[in-house]
Amino acid sequence: MQIKLKALFFHHLMQLNHFIDFTELAK
């Protein structure tokens, strides 16, 4: 369960990273 939670958190972190990159490109 702990590993699954950590993987889920990492996945959201990666998505946030891509979102920030996208907003930087949109400027």
PDB file of C-alpha atoms in Angstrom:
ATOM      1  CA  MET A   1       0.000   0.000   0.000  1.00  0.00           C
ATOM      2  CA  GLN A   2       2.831   2.382   0.882  1.00  0.00           C
ATOM      3  CA  ILE A   3       4.563   1.784  -2.457  1.00  0.00           C
ATOM      4  CA  LYS A   4       1.313   2.280  -4.377  1.00  0.00           C
ATOM      5  CA  LEU A   5       0.702   5.586  -2.591  1.00  0.00           C
ATOM      6  CA  LYS A   6       4.238   6.733  -3.336  1.00  0.00           C
ATOM      7  CA  ALA A   7       3.887   5.797  -7.008  1.00  0.00           C
ATOM      8  CA  LEU A   8       0.607   7.721  -7.224  1.00  0.00           C
ATOM      9  CA  PHE A   9       2.225  10.785  -5.660  1.00  0.00           C
ATOM     10  CA  PHE A  10       5.142  10.568  -8.081  1.00  0.00           C
ATOM     11  CA  HIS A  11       2.729  10.288 -11.012  1.00  0.00           C
ATOM     12  CA  HIS A  12       0.927  13.478  -9.955  1.00  0.00           C
ATOM     13  CA  LEU A  13       4.263  15.196  -9.480  1.00  0.00           C
ATOM     14  CA  MET A  14       5.263  14.304 -13.046  1.00  0.00           C
ATOM     15  CA  GLN A  15       1.942  15.573 -14.387  1.00  0.00           C
ATOM     16  CA  LEU A  16       2.433  18.841 -12.513  1.00  0.00           C
ATOM     17  CA  ASN A  17       5.907  19.124 -14.024  1.00  0.00           C
ATOM     18  CA  HIS A  18       4.495  18.710 -17.539  1.00  0.00           C
ATOM     19  CA  PHE A  19       1.784  21.245 -16.781  1.00  0.00           C
ATOM     20  CA  ILE A  20       4.381  23.812 -15.690  1.00  0.00           C
ATOM     21  CA  ASP A  21       6.417  23.127 -18.843  1.00  0.00           C
ATOM     22  CA  PHE A  22       3.289  23.629 -20.931  1.00  0.00           C
ATOM     23  CA  THR A  23       2.485  26.976 -19.322  1.00  0.00           C
ATOM     24  CA  GLU A  24       6.090  28.080 -19.846  1.00  0.00           C
ATOM     25  CA  LEU A  25       5.816  27.219 -23.542  1.00  0.00           C
ATOM     26  CA  ALA A  26       2.511  29.068 -23.831  1.00  0.00           C
ATOM     27  CA  LYS A  27       4.129  32.356 -22.826  1.00  0.00           C
TER      28      LYS A  27
END
